[in-house]
PDB file of N, CA and C in Angstrom:
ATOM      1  N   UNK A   1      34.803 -16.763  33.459  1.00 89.00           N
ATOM      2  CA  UNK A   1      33.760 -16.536  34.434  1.00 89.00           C
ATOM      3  C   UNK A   1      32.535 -17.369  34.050  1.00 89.00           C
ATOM      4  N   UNK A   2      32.235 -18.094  34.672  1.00 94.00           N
ATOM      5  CA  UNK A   2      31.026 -19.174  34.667  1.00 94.00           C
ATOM      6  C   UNK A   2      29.605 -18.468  35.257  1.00 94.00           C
ATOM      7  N   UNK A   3      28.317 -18.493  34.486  1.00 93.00           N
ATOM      8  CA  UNK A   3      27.344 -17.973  35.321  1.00 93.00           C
ATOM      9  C   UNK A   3      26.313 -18.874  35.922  1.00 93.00           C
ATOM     10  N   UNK A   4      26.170 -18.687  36.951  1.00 97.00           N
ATOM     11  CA  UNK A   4      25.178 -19.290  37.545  1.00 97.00           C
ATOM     12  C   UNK A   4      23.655 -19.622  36.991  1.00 97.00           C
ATOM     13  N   UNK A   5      22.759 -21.165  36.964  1.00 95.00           N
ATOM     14  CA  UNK A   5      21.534 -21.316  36.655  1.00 95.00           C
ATOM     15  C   UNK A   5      21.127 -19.805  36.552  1.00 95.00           C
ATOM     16  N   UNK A   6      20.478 -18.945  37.769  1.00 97.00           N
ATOM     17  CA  UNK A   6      19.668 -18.068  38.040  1.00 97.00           C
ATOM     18  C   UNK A   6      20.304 -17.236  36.716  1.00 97.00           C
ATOM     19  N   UNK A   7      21.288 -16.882  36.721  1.00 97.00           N
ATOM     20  CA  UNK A   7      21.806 -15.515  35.791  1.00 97.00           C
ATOM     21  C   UNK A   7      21.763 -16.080  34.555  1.00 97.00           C
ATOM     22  N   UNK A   8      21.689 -17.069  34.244  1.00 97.00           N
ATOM     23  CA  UNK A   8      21.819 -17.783  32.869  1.00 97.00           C
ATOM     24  C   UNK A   8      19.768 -17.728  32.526  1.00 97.00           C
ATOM     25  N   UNK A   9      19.712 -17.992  33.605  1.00 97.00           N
ATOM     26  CA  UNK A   9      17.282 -17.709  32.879  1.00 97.00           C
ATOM     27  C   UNK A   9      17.292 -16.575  33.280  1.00 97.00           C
ATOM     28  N   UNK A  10      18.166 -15.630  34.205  1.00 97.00           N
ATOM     29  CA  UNK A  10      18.051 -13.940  33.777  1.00 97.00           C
ATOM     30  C   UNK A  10      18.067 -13.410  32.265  1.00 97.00           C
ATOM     31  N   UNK A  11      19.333 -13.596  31.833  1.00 97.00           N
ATOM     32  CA  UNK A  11      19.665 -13.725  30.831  1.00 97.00           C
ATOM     33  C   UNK A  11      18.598 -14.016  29.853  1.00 97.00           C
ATOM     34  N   UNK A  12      18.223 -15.360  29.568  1.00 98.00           N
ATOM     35  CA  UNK A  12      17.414 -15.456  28.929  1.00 98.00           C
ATOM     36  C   UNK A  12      16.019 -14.916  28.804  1.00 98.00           C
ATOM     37  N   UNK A  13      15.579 -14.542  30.142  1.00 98.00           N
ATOM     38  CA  UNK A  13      14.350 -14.076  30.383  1.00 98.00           C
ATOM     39  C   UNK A  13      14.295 -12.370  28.954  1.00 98.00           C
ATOM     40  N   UNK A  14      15.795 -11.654  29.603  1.00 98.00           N
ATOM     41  CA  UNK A  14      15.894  -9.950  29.512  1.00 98.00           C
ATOM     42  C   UNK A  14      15.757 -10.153  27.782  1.00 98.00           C
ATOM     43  N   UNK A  15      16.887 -11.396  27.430  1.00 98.00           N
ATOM     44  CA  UNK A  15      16.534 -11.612  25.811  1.00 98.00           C
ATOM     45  C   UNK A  15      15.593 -11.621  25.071  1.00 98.00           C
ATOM     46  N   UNK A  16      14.559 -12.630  26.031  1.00 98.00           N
ATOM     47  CA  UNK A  16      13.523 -12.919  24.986  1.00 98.00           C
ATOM     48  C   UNK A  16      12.389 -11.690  25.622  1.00 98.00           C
ATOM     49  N   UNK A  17      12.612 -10.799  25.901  1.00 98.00           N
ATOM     50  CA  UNK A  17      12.025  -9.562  26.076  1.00 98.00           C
ATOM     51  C   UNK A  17      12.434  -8.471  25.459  1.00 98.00           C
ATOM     52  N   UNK A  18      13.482  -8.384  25.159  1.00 98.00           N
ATOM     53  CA  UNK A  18      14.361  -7.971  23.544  1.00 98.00           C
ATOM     54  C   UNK A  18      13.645  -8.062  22.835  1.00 98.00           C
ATOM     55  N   UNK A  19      13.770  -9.223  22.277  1.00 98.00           N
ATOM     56  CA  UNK A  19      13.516  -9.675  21.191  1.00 98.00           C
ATOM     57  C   UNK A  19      11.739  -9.506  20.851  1.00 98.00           C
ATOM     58  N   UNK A  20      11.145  -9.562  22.289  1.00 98.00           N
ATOM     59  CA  UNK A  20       9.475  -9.050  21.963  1.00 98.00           C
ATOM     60  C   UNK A  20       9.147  -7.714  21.475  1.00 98.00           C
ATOM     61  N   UNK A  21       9.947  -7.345  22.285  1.00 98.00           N
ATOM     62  CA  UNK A  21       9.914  -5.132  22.052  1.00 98.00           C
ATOM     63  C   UNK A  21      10.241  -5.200  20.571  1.00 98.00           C
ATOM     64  N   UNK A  22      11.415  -5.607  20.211  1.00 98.00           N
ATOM     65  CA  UNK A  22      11.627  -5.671  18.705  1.00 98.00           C
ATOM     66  C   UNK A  22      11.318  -5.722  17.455  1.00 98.00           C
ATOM     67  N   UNK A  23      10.078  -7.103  17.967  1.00 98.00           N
ATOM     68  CA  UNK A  23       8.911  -7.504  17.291  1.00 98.00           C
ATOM     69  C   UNK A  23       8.060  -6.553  17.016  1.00 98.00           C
ATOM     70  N   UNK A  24       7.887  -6.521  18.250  1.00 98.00           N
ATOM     71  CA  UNK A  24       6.422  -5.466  18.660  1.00 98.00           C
ATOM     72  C   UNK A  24       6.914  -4.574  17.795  1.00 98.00           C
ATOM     73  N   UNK A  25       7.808  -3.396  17.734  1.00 98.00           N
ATOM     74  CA  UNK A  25       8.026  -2.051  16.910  1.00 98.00           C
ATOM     75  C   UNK A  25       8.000  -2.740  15.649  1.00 98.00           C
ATOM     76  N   UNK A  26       8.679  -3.611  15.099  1.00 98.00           N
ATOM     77  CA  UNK A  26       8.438  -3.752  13.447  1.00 98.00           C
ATOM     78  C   UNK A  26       7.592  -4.076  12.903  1.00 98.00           C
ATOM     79  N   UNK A  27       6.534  -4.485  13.839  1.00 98.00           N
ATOM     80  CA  UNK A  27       4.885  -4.400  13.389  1.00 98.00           C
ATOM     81  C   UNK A  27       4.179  -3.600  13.521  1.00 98.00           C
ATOM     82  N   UNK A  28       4.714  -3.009  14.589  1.00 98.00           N
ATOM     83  CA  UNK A  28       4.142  -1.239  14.788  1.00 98.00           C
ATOM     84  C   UNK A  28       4.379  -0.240  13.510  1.00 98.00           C
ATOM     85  N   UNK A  29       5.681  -0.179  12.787  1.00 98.00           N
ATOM     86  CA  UNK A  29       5.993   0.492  11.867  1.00 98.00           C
ATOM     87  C   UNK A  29       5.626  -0.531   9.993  1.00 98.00           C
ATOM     88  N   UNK A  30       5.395  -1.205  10.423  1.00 98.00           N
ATOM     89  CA  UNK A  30       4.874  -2.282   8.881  1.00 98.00           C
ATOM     90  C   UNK A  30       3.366  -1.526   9.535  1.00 98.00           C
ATOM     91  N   UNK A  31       2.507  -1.638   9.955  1.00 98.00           N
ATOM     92  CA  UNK A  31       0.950  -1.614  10.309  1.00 98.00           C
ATOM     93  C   UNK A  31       0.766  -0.418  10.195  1.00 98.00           C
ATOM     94  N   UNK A  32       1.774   0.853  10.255  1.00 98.00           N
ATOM     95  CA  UNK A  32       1.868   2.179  10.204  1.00 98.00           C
ATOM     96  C   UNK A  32       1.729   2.673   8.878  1.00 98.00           C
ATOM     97  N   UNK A  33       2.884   1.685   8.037  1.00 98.00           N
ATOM     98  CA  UNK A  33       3.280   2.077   6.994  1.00 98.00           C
ATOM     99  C   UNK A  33       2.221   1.857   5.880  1.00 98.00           C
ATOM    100  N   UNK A  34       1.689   0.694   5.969  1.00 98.00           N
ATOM    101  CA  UNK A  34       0.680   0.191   5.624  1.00 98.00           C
ATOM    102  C   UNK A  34      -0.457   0.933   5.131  1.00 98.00           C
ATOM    103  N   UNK A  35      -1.366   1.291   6.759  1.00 97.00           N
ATOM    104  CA  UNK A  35      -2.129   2.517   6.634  1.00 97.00           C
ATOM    105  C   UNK A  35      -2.314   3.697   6.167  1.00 97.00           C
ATOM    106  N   UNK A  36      -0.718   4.260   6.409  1.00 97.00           N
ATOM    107  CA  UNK A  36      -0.410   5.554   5.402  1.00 97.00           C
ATOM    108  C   UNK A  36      -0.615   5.534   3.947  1.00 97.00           C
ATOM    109  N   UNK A  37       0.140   4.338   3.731  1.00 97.00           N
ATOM    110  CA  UNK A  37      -0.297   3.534   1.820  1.00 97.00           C
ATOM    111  C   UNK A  37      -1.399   3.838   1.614  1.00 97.00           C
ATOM    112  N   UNK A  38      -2.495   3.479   2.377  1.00 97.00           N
ATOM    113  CA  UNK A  38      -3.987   2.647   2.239  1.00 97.00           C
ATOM    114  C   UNK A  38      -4.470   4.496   1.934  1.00 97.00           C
ATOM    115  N   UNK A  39      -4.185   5.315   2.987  1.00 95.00           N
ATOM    116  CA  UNK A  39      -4.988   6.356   3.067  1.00 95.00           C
ATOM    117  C   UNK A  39      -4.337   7.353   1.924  1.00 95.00           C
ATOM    118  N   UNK A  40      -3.360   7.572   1.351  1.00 95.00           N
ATOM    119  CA  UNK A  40      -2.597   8.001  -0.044  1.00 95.00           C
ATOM    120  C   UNK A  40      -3.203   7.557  -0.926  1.00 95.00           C
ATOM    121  N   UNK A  41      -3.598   6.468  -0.652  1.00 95.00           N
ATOM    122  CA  UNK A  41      -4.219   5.758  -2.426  1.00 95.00           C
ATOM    123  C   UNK A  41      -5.465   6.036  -2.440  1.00 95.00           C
ATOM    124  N   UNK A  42      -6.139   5.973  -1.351  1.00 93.00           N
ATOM    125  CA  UNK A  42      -7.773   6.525  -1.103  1.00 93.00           C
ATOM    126  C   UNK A  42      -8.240   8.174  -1.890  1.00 93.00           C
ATOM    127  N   UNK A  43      -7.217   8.843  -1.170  1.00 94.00           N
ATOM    128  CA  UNK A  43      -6.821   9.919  -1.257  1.00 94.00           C
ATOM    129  C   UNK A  43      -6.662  10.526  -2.678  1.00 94.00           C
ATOM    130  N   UNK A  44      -5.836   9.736  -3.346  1.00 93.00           N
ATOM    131  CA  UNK A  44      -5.369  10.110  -4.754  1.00 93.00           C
ATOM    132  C   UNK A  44      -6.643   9.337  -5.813  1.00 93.00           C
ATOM    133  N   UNK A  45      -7.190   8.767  -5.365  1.00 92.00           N
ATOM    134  CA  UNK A  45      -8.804   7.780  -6.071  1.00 92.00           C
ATOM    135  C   UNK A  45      -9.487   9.089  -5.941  1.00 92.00           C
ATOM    136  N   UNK A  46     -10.011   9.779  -5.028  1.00 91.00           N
ATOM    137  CA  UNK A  46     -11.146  10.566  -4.513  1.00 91.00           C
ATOM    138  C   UNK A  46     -10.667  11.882  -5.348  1.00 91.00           C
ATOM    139  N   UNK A  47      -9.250  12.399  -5.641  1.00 89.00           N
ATOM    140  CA  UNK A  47      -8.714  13.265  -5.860  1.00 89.00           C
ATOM    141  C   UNK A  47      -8.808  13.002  -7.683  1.00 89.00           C
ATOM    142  N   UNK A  48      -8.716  11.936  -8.269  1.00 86.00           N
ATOM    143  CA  UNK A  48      -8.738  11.491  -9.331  1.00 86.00           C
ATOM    144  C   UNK A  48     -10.087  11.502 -10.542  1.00 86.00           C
ATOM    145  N   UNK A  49     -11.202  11.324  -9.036  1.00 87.00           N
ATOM    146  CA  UNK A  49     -12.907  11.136  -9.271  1.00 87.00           C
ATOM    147  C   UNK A  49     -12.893  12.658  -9.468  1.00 87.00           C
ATOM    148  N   UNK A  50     -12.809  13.611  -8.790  1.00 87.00           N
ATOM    149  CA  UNK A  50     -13.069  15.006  -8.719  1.00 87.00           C
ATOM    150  C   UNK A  50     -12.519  15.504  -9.776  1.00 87.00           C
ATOM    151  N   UNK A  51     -11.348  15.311 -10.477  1.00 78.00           N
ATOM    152  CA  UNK A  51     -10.592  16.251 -11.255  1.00 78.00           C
ATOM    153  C   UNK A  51     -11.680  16.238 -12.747  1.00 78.00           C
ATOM    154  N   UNK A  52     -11.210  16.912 -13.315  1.00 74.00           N
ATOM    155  CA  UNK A  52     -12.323  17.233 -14.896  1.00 74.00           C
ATOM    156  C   UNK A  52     -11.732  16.198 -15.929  1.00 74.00           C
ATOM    157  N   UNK A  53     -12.515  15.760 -16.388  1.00 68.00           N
ATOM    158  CA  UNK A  53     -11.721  14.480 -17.762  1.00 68.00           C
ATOM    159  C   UNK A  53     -10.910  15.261 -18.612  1.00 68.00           C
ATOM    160  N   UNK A  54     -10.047  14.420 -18.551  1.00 65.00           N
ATOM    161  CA  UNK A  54      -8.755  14.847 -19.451  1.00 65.00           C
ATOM    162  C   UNK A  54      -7.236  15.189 -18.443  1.00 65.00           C
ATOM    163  N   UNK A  55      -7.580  15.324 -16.914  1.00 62.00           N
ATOM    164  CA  UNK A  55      -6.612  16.349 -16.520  1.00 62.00           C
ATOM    165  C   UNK A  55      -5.665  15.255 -15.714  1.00 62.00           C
ATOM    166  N   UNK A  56      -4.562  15.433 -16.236  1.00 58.00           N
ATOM    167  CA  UNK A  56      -3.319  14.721 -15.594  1.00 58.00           C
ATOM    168  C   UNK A  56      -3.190  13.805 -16.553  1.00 58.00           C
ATOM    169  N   UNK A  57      -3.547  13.242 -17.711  1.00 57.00           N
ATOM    170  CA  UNK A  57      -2.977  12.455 -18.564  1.00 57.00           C
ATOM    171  C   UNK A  57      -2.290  12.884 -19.612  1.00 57.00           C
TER     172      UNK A  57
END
């Protein structure tokens, strides 16, 4: 079965719209992941400043 011009830049069009969504989420979840890091480590600094000398070593 041979496809026609039109269905062949369909095709390509639906792909490279794939392939954007795709993008898009694995930067969505790296930029997520990221932040969560950023605010844990903040978190455990501030939590670190507060504690009494000596405690946790």
């Amino acid at each position: 079965m041979r496809l026609t011009p039109e269905q062949l830049s369909s095709r390509k069009r639906r792909n490279l719209a794939i392939a954007g969504a795709l993008v898009a989420f694995i930067v969505l979840v790296f930029a997520t992941t990221l932040l969560r890091m950023k605010a844990n480590m903040d978190e455990r600094q501030a939590a670190a400043a507060a504690a009494p000398a000596g405690y946790g070593e």
